[in-house]
CSV table of C-alpha atoms in Angstrom, one decimal:
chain,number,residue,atom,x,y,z
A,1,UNK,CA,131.2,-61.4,-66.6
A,2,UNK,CA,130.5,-59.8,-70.3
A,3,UNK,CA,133.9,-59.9,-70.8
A,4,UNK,CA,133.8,-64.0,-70.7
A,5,UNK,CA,131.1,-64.2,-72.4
A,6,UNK,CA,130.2,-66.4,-75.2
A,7,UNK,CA,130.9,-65.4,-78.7
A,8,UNK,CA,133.1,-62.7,-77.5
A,9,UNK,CA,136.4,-62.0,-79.5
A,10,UNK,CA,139.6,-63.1,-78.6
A,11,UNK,CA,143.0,-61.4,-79.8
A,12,UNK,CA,145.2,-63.9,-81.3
A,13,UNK,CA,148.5,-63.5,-79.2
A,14,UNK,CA,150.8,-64.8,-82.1
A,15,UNK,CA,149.2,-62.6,-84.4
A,16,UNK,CA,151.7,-59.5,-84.2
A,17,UNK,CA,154.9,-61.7,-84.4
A,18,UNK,CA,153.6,-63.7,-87.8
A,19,UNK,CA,152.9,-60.8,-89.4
A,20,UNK,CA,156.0,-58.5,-88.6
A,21,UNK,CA,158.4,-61.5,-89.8
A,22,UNK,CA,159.4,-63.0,-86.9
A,23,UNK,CA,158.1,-66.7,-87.1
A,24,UNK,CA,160.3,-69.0,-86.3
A,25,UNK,CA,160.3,-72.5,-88.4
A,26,UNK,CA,162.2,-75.0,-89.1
A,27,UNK,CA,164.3,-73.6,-92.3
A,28,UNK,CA,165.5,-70.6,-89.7
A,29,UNK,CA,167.4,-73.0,-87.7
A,30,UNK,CA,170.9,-73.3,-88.2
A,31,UNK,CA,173.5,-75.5,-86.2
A,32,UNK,CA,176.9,-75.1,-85.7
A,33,UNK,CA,178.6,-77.0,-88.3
A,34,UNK,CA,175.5,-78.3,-89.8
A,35,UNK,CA,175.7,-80.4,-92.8
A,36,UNK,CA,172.9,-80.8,-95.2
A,37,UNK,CA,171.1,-84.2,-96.4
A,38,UNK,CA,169.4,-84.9,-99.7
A,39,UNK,CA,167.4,-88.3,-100.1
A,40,UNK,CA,167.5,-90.2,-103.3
A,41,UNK,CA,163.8,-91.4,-104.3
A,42,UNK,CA,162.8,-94.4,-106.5
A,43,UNK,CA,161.2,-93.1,-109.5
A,44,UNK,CA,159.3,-96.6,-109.9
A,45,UNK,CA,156.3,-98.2,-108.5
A,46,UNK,CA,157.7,-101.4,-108.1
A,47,UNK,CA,161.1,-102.4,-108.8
A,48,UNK,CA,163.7,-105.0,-107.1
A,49,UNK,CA,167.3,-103.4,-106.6
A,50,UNK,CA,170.3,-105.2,-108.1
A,51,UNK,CA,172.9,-102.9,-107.2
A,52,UNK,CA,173.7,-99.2,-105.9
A,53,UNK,CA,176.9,-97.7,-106.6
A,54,UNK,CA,177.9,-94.1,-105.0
A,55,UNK,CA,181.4,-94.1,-105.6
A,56,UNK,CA,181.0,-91.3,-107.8
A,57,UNK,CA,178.8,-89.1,-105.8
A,58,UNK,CA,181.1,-90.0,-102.9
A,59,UNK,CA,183.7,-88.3,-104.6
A,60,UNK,CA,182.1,-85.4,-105.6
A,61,UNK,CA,182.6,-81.9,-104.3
A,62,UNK,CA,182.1,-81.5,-100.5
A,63,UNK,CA,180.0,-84.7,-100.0
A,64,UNK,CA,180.2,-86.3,-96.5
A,65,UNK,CA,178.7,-89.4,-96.9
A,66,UNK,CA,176.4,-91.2,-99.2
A,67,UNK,CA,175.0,-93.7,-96.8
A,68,UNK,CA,172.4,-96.9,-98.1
A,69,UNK,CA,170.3,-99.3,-96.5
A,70,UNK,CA,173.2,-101.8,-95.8
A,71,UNK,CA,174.9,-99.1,-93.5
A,72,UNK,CA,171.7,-98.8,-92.1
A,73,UNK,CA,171.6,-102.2,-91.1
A,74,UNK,CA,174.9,-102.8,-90.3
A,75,UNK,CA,174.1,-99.8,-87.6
A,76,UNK,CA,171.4,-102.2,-86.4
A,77,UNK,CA,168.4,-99.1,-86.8
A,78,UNK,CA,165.2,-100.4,-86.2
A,79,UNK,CA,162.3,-100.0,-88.9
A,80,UNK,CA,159.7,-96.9,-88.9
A,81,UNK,CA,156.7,-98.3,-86.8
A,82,UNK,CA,153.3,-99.1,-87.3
A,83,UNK,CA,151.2,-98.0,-84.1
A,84,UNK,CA,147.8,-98.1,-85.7
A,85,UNK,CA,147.4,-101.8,-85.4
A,86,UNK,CA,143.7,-103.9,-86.2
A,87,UNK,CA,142.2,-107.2,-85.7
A,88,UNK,CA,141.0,-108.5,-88.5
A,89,UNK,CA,137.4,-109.5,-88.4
A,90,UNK,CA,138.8,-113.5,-87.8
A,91,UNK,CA,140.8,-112.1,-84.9
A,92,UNK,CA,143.6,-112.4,-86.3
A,93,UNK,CA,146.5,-109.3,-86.4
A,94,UNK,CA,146.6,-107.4,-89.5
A,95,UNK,CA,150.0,-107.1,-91.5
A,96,UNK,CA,152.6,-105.3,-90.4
A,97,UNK,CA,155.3,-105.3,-92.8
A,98,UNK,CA,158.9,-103.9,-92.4
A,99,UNK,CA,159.1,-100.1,-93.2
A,100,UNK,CA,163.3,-99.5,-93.0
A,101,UNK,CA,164.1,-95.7,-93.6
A,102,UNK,CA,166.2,-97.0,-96.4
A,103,UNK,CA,165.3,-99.5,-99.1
A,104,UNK,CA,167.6,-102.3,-99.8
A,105,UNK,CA,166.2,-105.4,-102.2
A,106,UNK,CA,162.6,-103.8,-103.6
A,107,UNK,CA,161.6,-100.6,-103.9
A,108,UNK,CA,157.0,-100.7,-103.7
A,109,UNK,CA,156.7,-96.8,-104.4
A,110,UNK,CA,157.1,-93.9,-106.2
A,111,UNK,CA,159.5,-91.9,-103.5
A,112,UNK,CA,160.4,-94.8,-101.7
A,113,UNK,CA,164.0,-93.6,-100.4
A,114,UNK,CA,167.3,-95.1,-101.6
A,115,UNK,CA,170.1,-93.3,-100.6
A,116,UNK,CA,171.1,-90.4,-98.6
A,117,UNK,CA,173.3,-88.1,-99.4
A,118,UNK,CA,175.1,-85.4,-96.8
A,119,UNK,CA,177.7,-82.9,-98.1
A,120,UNK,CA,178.0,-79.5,-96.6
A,121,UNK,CA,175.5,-77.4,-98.9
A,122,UNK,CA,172.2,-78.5,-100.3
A,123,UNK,CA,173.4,-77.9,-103.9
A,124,UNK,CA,176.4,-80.0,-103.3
A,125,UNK,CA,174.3,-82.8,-102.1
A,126,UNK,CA,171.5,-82.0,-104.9
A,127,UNK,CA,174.8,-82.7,-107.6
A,128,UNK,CA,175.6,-85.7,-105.8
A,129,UNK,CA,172.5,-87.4,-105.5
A,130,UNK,CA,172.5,-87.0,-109.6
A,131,UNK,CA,175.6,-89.3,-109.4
A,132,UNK,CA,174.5,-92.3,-107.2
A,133,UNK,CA,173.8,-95.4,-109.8
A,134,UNK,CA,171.1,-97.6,-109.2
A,135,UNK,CA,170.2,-100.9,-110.7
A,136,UNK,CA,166.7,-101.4,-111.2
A,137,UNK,CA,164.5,-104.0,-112.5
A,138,UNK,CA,161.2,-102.7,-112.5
A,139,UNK,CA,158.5,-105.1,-111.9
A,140,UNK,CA,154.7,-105.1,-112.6
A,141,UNK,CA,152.7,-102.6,-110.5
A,142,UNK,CA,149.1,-102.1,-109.3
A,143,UNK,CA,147.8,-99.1,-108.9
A,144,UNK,CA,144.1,-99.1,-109.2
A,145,UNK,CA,142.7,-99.5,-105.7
A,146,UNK,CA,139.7,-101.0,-107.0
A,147,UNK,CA,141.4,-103.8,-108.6
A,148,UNK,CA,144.2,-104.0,-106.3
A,149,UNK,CA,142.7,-107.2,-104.2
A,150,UNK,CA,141.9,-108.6,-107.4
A,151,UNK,CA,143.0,-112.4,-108.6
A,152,UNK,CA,146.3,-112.0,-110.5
A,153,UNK,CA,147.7,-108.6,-109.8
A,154,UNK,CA,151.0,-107.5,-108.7
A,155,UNK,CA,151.6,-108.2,-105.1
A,156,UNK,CA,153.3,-105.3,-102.7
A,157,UNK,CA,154.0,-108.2,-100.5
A,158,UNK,CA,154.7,-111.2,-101.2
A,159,UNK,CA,153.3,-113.1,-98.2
A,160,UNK,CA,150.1,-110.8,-98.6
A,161,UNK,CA,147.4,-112.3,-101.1
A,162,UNK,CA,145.6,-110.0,-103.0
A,163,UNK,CA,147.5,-107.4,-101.6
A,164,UNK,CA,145.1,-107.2,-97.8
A,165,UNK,CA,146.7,-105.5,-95.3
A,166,UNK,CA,143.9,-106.2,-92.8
A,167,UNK,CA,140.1,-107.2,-93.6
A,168,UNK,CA,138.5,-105.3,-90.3
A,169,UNK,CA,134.8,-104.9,-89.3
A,170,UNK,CA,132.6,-102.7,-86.9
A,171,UNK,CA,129.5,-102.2,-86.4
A,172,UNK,CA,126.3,-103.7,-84.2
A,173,UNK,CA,124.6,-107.1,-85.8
A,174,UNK,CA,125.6,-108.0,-89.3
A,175,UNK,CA,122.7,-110.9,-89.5
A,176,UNK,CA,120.3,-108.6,-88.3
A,177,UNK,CA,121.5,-105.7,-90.9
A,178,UNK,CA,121.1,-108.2,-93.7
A,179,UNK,CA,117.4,-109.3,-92.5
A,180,UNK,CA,116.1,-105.6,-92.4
A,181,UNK,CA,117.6,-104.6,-95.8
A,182,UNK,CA,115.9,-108.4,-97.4
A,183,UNK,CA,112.8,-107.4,-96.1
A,184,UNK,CA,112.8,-103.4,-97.0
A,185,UNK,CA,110.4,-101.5,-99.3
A,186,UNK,CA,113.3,-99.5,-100.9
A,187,UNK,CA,116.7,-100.1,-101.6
A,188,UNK,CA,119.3,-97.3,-102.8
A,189,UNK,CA,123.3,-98.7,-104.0
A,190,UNK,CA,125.8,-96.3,-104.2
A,191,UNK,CA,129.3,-96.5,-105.0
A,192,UNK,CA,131.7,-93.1,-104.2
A,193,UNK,CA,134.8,-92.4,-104.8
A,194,UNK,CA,137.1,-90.5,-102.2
A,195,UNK,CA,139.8,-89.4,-104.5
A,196,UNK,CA,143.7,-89.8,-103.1
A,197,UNK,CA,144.6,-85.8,-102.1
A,198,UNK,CA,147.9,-84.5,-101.2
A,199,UNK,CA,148.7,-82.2,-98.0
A,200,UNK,CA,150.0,-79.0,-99.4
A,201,UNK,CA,151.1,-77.8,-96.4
A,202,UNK,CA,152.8,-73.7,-96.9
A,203,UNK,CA,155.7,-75.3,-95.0
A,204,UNK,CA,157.1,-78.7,-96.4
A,205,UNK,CA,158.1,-81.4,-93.6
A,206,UNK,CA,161.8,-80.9,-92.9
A,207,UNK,CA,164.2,-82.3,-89.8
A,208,UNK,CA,167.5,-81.8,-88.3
A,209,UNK,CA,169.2,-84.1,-86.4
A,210,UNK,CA,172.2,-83.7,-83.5
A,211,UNK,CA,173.4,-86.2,-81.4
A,212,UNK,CA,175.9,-85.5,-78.3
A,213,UNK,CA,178.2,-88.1,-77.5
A,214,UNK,CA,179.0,-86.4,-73.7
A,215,UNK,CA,175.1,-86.6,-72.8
A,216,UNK,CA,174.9,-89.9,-75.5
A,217,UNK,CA,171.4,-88.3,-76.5
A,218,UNK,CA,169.9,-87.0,-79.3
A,219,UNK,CA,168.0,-84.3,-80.4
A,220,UNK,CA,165.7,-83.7,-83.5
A,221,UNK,CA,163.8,-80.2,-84.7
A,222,UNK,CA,161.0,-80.9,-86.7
A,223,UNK,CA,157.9,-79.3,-88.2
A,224,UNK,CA,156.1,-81.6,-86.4
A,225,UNK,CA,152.9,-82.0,-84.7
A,226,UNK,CA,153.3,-84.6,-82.0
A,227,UNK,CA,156.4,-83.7,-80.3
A,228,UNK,CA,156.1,-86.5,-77.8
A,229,UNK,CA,155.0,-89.2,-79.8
A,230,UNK,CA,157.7,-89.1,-82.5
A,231,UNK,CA,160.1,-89.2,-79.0
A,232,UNK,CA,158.3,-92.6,-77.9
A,233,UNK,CA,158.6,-94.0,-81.0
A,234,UNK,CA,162.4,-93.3,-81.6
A,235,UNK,CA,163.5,-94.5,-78.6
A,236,UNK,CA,161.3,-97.5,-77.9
A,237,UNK,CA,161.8,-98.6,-81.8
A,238,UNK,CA,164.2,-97.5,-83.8
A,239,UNK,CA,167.4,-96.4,-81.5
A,240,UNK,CA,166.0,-98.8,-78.7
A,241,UNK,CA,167.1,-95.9,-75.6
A,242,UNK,CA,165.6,-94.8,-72.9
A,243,UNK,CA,163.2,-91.7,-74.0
A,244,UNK,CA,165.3,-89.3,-71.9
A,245,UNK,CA,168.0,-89.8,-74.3
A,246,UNK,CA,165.7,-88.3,-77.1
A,247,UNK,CA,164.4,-84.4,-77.2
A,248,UNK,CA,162.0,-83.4,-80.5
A,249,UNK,CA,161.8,-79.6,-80.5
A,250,UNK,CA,159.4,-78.2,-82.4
A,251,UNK,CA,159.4,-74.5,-84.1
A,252,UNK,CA,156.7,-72.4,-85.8
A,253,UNK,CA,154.5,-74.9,-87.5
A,254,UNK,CA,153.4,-73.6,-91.1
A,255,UNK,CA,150.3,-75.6,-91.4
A,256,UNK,CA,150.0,-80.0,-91.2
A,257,UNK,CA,146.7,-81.1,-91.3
A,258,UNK,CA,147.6,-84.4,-89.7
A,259,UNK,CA,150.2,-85.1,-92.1
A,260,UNK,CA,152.7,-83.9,-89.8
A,261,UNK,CA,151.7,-85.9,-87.0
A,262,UNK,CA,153.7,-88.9,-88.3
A,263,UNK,CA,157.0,-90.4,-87.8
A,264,UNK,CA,158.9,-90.5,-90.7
A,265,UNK,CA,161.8,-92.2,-92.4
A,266,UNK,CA,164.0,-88.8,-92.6
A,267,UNK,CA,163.5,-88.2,-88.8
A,268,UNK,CA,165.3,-91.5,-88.1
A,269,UNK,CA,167.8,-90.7,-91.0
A,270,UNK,CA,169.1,-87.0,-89.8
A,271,UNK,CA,169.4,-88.7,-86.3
A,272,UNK,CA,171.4,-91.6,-87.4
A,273,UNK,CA,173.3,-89.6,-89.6
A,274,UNK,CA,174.3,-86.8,-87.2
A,275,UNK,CA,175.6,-89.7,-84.6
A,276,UNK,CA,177.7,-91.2,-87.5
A,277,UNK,CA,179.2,-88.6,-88.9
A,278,UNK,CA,179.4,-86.2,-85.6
A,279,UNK,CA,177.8,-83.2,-86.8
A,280,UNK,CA,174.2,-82.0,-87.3
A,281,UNK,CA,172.6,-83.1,-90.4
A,282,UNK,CA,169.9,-80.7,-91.8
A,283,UNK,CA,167.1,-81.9,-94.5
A,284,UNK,CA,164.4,-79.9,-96.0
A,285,UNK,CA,162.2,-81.2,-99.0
A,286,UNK,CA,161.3,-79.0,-102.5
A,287,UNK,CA,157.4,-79.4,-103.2
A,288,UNK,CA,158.2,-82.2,-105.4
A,289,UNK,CA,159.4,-84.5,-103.1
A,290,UNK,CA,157.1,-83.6,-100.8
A,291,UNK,CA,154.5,-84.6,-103.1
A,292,UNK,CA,155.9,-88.0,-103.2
A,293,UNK,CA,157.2,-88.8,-99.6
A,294,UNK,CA,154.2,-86.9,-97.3
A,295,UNK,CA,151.7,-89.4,-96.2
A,296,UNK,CA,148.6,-88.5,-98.4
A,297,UNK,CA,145.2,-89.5,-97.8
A,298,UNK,CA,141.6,-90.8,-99.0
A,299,UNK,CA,142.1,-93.1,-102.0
A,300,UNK,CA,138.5,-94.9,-101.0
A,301,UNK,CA,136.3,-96.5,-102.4
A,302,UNK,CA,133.0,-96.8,-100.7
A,303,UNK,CA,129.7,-99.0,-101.3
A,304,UNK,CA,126.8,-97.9,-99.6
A,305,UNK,CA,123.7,-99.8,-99.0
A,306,UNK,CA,120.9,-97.9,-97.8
A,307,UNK,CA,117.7,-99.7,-96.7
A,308,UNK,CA,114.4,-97.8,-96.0
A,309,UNK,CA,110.6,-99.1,-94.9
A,310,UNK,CA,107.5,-97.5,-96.5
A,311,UNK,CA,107.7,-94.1,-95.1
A,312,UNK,CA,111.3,-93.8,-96.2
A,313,UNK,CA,112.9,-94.4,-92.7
A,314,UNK,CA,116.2,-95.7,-92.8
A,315,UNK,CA,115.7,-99.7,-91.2
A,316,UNK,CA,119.3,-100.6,-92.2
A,317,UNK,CA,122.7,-99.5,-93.9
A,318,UNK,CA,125.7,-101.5,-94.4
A,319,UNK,CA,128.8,-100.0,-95.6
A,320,UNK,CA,132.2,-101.9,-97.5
A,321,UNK,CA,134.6,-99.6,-97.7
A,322,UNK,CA,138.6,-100.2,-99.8
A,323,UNK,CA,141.0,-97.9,-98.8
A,324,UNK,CA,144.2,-97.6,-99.9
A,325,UNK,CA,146.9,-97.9,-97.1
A,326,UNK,CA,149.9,-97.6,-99.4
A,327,UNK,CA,152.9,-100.1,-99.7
């Protein structure tokens, strides 16, 4: 049994094809006729759309398509969903508002997408992109998530005071945490920040989509980590099909962290695209937009109340915690 034992080595089994060159990811995967998508970003925090006009980039050298969020709704595509849903502490549901994959009246971040473009190279839809007009008026913006749920500022949402997406609780006896810390020997405040960090993943998020009208199905490859889940949530939200109709196939994987667990606006975009225009429509980002469009995490701010007796046992700690959720 030595050879099962604890602490014994095991040999990687993907080691020797990693390091020879033969990984497999997403960027190696080319379909036949395969068109290629760029997405146009807002480069304002907060900003309410009066126009966009693509006539010139849909006239520019081998572009395909610039498509906006009125196609998108004409098409009837259903929003990106949120399945992480909380009670707030007065039992009622937390906000859930709408998340389309493209913006059409207000855009509420930096990244938040606008337009895509498909042409058949990446440069030619790069040039493109440069040519779409959009009429912004920007709008006041908050973002200091300490004073985000203050009186008076900017509101993401406009049916959201203060800017709460959900007020939720946990924990065993509030009344009973508040007697203990009143009646402690010591008391230690402490306020820490969780500063707001970016995945830098070796291997950006990228997705192709294909649809095939014999089989009326759809398949998307992405760098993804939760093949399955992203297939649930395509079919039972946004295309509204039965999850046979939907296949995610997932390459190599160049890192994630949990950023790539997500579903995300450009997974529903290829999709739709490659059903409109009848070929496969390919998107990888640069670092840059990566930077702005991968769901990033922290951005808390926690203050900690630590209660402790005369021998400096811990009798009670209570906890408020602001986290930023993002627009």
């Amino acid at each position: 049994m030595k050879q099962f034992g604890i602490g014994q080595p095991i040999r990687r089994v993907e080691d020797r094809r990693f390091l020879t060159g033969h990984g497999h990811y997403l960027d190696d995967i080319s379909r036949p006729r395969q068109a290629h998508a760029v997405m146009l970003r807002s480069p304002h925090a907060h900003a309410r759309i009066r126009g966009v006009d693509t006539s010139a980039a849909a006239a520019a050298p081998g572009v395909i398509a610039v498509l906006t969020g009125d196609d998108l709704t004409s098409d009837r595509i259903g929003d990106v969903p949120c399945v992480s849903g909380l009670t707030n502490r007065d039992k009622s549901p937390m906000a859930m508002p709408p998340r389309p994959a493209l913006v059409r009246d207000r855009v509420r971040h930096v990244g938040d997408t606008v337009a895509m473009i498909v042409a058949e190279t990446q440069a030619q839809a790069r040039d493109a992109a440069d040519l779409v007009e959009v009429d912004y008026e920007p709008l006041p913006a908050v973002v200091d998530t300490g004073r985000a749920a203050d009186p008076g500022q900017p509101l993401v949402w406009d049916d959201r005071p203060n800017n709460i997406g959900f007020d939720w609780e946990i924990g065993t006896d509030k009344a009973a945490v508040d007697r203990a810390a009143a009646g402690a020997r010591h008391r230690v405040a402490l306020t820490l920040v969780n500063n707001r960090v970016v995945v830098n993943s070796m291997e950006p998020r990228g997705a192709i989509g294909g649809y095939d009208p014999g089989e009326g199905g759809y398949t998307l490859w992405s760098s993804t980590q939760g093949s399955h889940f992203l297939r649930n949530l395509l079919a039972g939200f946004v295309f509204n099909i039965p999850e046979n109709r939907i296949r995610v196939v997932t390459p190599d994987v160049g890192g994630g962290f949990g950023m790539k667990l997500f579903l995300y606006p450009e997974h529903v975009l290829v999709l739709w695209a490659a059903k409109r225009l009848g070929r496969a429509v390919k998107w990888v980002p640069d670092r840059a937009d990566s930077f702005q469009t991968d769901t990033q995490g922290r951005d808390n701010i926690c203050k900690l109340d630590l209660a402790l007796d005369e021998n400096l046992r811990a009798v009670a700690l209570s906890v408020e915690l602001t986290a930023n959720m993002g627009a």
